[in-house]
Structure formats: structure tokens, C-alpha cells
Short mmCIF file of C-alpha atoms in Angstrom, two decimals:
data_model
loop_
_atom_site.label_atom_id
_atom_site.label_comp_id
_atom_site.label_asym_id
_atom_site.label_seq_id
_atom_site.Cartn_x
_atom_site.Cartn_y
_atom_site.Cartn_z
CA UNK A 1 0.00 0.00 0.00
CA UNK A 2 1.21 3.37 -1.07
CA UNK A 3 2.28 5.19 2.81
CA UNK A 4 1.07 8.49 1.61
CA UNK A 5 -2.26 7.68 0.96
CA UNK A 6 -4.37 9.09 3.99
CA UNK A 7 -5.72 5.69 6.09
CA UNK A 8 -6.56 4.83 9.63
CA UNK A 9 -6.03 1.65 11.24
CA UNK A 10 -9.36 -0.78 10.31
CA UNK A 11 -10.93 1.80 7.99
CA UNK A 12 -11.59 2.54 4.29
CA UNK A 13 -8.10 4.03 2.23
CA UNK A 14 -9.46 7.33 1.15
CA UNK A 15 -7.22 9.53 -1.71
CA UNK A 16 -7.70 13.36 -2.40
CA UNK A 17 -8.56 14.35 -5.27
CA UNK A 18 -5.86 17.07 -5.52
CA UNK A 19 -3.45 14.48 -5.24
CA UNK A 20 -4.46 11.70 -6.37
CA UNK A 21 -1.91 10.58 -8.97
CA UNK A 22 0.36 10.57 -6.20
CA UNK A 23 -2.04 8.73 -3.72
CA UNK A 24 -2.99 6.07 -6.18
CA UNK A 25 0.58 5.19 -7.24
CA UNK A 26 0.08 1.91 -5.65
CA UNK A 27 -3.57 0.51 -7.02
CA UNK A 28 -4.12 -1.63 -9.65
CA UNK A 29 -3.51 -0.13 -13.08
CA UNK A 30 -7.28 -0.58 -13.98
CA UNK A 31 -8.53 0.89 -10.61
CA UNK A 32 -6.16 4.23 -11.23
CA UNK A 33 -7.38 4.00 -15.02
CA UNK A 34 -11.08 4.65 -13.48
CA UNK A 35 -9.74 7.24 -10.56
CA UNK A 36 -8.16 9.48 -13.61
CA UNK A 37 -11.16 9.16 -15.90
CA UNK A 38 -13.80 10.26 -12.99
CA UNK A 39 -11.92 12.61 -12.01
CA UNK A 40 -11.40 14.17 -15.37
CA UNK A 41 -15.18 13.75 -15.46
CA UNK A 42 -15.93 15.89 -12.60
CA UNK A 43 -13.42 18.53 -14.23
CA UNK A 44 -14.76 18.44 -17.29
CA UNK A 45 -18.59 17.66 -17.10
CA UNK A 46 -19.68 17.97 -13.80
CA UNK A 47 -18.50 20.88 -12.58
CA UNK A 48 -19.17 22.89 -15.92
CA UNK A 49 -22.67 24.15 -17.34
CA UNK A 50 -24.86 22.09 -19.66
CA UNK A 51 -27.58 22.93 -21.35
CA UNK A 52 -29.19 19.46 -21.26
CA UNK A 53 -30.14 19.92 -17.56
CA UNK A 54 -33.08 22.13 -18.37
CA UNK A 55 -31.52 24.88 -16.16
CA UNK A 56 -29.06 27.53 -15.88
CA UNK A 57 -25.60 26.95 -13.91
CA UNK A 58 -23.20 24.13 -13.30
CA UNK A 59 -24.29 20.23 -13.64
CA UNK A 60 -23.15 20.45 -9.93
CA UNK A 61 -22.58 23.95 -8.25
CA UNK A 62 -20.22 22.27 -5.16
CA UNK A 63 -17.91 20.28 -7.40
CA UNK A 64 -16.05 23.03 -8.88
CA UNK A 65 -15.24 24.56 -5.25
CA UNK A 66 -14.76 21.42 -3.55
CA UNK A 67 -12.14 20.29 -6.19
CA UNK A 68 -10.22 23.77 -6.14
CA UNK A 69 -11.11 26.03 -3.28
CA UNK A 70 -11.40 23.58 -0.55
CA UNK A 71 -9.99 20.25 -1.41
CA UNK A 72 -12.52 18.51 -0.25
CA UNK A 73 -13.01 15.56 -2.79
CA UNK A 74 -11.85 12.51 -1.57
CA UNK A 75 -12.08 9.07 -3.26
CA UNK A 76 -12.26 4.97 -2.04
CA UNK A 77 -12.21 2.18 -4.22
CA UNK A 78 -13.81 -0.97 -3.25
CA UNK A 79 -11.78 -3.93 -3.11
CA UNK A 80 -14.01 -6.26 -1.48
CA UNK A 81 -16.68 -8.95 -2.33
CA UNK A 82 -19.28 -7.72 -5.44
CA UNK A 83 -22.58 -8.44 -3.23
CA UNK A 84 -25.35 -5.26 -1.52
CA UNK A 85 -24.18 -7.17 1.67
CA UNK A 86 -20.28 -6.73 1.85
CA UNK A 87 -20.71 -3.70 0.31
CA UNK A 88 -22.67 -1.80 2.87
CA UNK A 89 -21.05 -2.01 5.98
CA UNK A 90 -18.01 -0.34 3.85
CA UNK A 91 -20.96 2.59 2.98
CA UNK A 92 -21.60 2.62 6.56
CA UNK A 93 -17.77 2.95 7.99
CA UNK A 94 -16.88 5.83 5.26
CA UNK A 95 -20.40 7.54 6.82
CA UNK A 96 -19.26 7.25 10.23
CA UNK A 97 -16.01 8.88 9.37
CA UNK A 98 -17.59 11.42 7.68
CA UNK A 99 -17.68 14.01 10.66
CA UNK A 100 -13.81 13.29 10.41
CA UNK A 101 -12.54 14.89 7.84
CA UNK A 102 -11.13 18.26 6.82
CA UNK A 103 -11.67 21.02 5.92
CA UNK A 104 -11.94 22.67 9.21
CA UNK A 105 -14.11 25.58 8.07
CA UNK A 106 -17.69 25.56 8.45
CA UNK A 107 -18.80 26.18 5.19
CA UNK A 108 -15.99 24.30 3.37
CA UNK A 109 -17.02 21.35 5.20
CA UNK A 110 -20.46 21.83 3.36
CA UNK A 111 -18.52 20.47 0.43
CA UNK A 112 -16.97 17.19 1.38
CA UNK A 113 -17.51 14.48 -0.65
CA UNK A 114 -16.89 10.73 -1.10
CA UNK A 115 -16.85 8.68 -4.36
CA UNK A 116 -16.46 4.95 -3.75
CA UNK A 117 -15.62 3.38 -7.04
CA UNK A 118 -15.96 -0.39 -8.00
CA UNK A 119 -13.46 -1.13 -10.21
CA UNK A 120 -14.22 -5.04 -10.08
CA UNK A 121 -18.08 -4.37 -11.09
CA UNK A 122 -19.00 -4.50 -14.80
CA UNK A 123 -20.27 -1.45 -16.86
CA UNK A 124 -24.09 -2.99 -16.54
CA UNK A 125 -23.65 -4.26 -12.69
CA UNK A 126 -25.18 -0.68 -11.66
CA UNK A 127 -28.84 -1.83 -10.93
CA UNK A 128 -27.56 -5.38 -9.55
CA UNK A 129 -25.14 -3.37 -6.89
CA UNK A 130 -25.41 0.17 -6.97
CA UNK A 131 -28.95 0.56 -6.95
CA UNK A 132 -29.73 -2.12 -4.10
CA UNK A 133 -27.25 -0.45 -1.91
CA UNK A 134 -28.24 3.21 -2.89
CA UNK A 135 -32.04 2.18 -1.97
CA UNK A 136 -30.63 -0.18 1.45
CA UNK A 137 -28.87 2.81 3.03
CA UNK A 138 -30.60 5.94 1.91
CA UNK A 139 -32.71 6.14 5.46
CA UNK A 140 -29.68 5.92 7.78
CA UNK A 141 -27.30 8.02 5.50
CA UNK A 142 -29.81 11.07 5.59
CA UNK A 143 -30.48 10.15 9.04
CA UNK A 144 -27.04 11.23 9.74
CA UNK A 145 -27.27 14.95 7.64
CA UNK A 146 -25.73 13.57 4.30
CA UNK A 147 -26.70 12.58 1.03
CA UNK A 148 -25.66 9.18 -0.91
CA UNK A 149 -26.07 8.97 -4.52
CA UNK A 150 -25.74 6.26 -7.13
CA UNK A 151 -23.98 7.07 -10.72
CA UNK A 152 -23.24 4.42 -13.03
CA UNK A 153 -22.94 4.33 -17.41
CA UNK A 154 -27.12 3.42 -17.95
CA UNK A 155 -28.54 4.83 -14.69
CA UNK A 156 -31.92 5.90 -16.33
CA UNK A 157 -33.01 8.39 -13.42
CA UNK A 158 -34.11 11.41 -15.33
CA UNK A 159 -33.25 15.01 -14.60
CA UNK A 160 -35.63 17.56 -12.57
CA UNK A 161 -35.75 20.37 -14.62
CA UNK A 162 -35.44 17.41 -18.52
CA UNK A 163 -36.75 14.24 -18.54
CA UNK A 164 -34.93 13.28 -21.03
CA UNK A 165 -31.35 14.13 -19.34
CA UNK A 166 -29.82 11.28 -17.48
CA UNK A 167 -27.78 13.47 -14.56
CA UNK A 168 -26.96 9.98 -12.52
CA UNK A 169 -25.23 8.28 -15.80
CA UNK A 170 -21.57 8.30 -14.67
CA UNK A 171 -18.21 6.95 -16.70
CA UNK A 172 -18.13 4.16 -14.05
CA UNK A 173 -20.17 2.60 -11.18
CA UNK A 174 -20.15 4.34 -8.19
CA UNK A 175 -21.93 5.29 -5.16
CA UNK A 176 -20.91 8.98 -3.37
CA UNK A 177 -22.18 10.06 0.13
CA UNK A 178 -21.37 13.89 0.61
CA UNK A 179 -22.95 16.50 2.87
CA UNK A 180 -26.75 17.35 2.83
CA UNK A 181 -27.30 20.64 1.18
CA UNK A 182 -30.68 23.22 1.62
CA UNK A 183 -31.29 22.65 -2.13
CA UNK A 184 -31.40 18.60 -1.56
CA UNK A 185 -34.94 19.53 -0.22
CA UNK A 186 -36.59 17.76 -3.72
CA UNK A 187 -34.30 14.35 -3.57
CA UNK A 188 -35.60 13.31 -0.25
CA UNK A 189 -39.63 13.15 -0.96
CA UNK A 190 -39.68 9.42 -1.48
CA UNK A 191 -39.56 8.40 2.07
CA UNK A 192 -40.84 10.10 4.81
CA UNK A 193 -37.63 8.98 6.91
CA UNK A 194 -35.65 11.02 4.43
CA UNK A 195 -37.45 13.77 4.51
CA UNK A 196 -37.71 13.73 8.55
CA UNK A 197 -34.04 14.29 8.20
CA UNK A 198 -33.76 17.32 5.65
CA UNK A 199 -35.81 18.83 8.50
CA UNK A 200 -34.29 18.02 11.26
CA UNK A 201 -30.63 19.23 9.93
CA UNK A 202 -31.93 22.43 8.75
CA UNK A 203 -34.55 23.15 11.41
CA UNK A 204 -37.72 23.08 9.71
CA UNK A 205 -40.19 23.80 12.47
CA UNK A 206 -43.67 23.24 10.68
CA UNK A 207 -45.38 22.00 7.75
CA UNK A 208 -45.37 25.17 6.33
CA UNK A 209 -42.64 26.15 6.37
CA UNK A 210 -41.36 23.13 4.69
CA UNK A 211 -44.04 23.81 1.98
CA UNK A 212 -42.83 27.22 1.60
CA UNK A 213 -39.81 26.20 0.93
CA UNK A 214 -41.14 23.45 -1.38
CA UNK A 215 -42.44 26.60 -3.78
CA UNK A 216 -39.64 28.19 -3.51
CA UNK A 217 -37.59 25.63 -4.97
CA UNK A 218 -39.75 25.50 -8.09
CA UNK A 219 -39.24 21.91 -8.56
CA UNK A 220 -41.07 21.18 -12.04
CA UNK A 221 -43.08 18.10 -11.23
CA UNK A 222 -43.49 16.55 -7.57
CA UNK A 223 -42.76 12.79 -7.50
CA UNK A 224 -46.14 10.65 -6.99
CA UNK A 225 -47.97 10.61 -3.68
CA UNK A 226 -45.45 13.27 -2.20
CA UNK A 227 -48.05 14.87 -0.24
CA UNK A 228 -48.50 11.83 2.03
CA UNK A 229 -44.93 11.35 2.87
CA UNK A 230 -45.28 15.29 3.79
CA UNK A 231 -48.27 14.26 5.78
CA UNK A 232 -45.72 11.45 7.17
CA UNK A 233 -42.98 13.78 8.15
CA UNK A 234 -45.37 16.53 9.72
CA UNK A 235 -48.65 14.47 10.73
CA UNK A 236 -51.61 16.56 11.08
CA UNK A 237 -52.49 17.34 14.57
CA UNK A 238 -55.62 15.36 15.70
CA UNK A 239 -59.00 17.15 15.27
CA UNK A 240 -60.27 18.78 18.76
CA UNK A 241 -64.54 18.52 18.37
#
């Protein structure tokens, strides 16, 4: 194992993205192949506009700051056993060290980020892996004030603002858990667990307020039966006769 790649004893390698041709020296030759290409990725897509995504800005507005300005980025490749269950107590370690790692800074740490990469998974293993994994953990990673995220080539979630953009499809299979942002508000509707957490992190005291900010998001189309997991996370106070 390459020393200067940052570790702790009995936990997931991590490698920063702002050095990572140094940190990787000592993977595999296919595993840095697919370290170079996402990060190039994120460089080149990611962090830049598109016009595909139906809106203006970048693909991702934190990418671009978290690769330069803070150095927040980190990356782990998975080396373990192809199955949902070996993969996701190594989800659940790299979530508990989350509250770990630098920056220091308040609002830098708003912009940490880890990409777990599978280099041992095949191009069309996404929904057999990724997706069972992404769906498994979802409720405890946003129980914990982050966000997890599955990205893989094929991933046929469509975009918010264009259907027909594919904003999850990803050079290689990966799942990423980074901090919970304000504007994550219309990712978490499918559970009410999820959404629970959005308002517990950012102090949401009422079901009003939460719809307030709803509007103010101007999220083009709701996902189905969204008002009941509303309902769920704010249940209506019994009726007094």
C-alpha cells in the first residue's frame, strides 16, 4: 500500500482528489485508469454548465469549489466482495467517518464528498449493486445529515428540470455520500424517513414552512404521492370537536 495515501487503522483508504496521482501510485492499473477518468469527469462535465439539464448553472454547483477552493473531494475504491451485503457495511464505515474529515471551516465542510468506485463491477452491474445499496442505506445516511447517490454508465433516473437528461449516468459505477445541502430539499420526498431528516438538519419547524420552501424551490413536477410522505414527516395534529 502506497504510505502516503491518507488511512486509519481498520478503515476505508481514502485519496484526495488534488493528489491523487500521487495517492494512487500503488492501485491496480485498472482501478487508477477509473480514478483518472472520474476525475477528469468531474473537471470536465460535472463541474461545468450544460444545457441538457433544463436549467441555468453548473451540472453540480459544489464540485467546482470542492475540487479547487477547498480540497474537499476525496475518493475509495472498493476492493471487497461484489454483493449489496459486503458492500454496505463499507458505505456505513466511510459515513461514520464522515464528521472526520477536513476542511476545518464551516462552510468548506459543506462540500466534502466521497466517491467509492468499483473497479471489479462491470459497466451494466449498476442496478444489480449500486442501486440495491443506494435504496438499502438511503434512510440511515440522511439520518445522519448527508446525502448518498448512485452514478453508473445506464442509470436511467431522469433530470428535474429534462426528462430526457440522465444526470446519474456516470463513466463508471459508483456510489458517493457527501454533505446534505438546503437545495437537496426535492431528492428526499420518497420516504418520509428522508425527509424527517432534511428537516431536522436544517430546522424546519412546521409543515409550512417546509411547503414554503417546497415553492420556492420551483421543482417542475413533484414525484407521486409526495403529499402523504409530507403528511408522514409533519402528521396533522388530531382534530379537537
Amino acid at each position: 500500500m502506497n504510505p502516503s495515501i491518507e488511512t486509519l487503522a481498520h478503515e476505508p483508504v481514502l485519496i484526495s482528489a488534488n493528489q491523487l496521482v500521487e495517492q494512487s501510485a500503488g492501485l491496480p492499473a485498472a482501478a487508477r485508469a477509473q480514478l483518472l477518468e472520474v476525475l477528469a469527469w468531474l473537471q470536465t462535465s460535472i463541474a461545468k454548465p450544460d444545457p441538457q439539464i433544463g436549467r441555468k448553472g453548473h451540472v453540480c454547483p459544489f464540485v467546482g469549489p470542492a475540487l479547487t477552493r477547498f480540497r474537499s473531494i476525496r475518493f475509495h475504491v472498493y476492493q471487497g466482495e461484489l454483493r449489496p451485503a459486503a458492500v454496505e457495511p463499507v458505505l456505513r464505515a466511510l459515513a461514520a467517518r464522515f464528521p472526520t474529515l477536513p476542511p476545518a471551516t464551516e462552510v468548506g465542510r459543506e462540500f466534502r464528498a466521497i466517491l467509492t468506485l468499483f473497479p471489479g463491477l462491470p459497466h451494466d452491474g449498476g442496478p444489480l449493486l449500486i442501486d440495491p445499496v443506494h435504496e438499502a442505506l438511503k434512510p440511515e445516511i440522511t439520518a445522519q445529515g448527508l446525502m448518498i447517490g448512485q452514478f453508473y454508465p445506464g442509470c436511467l433516473e431522469p433530470g428535474l428540470h429534462n426528462p430526457d437528461y440522465r444526470p446519474l449516468e456516470a463513466p463508471h459505477p459508483m456510489l458517493v455520500i457527501r454533505s446534505m445541502q438546503l437545495t437537496d430539499l426535492m431528492f428526499l420526498f420518497s420516504r418520509p424517513e428522508c425527509l424527517r431528516a432534511y428537516v431536522r438538519k436544517f430546522g424546519v419547524s412546521s409543515r409550512d414552512e417546509l411547503m414554503a420552501r417546497v415553492a420556492a424551490a420551483d421543482i417542475p413536477k413533484m414525484p407521486t404521492l409526495w403529499e402523504a410522505v409530507v403528511d408522514a414527516a409533519f402528521p396533522p395534529e388530531a382534530n379537537v370537536d
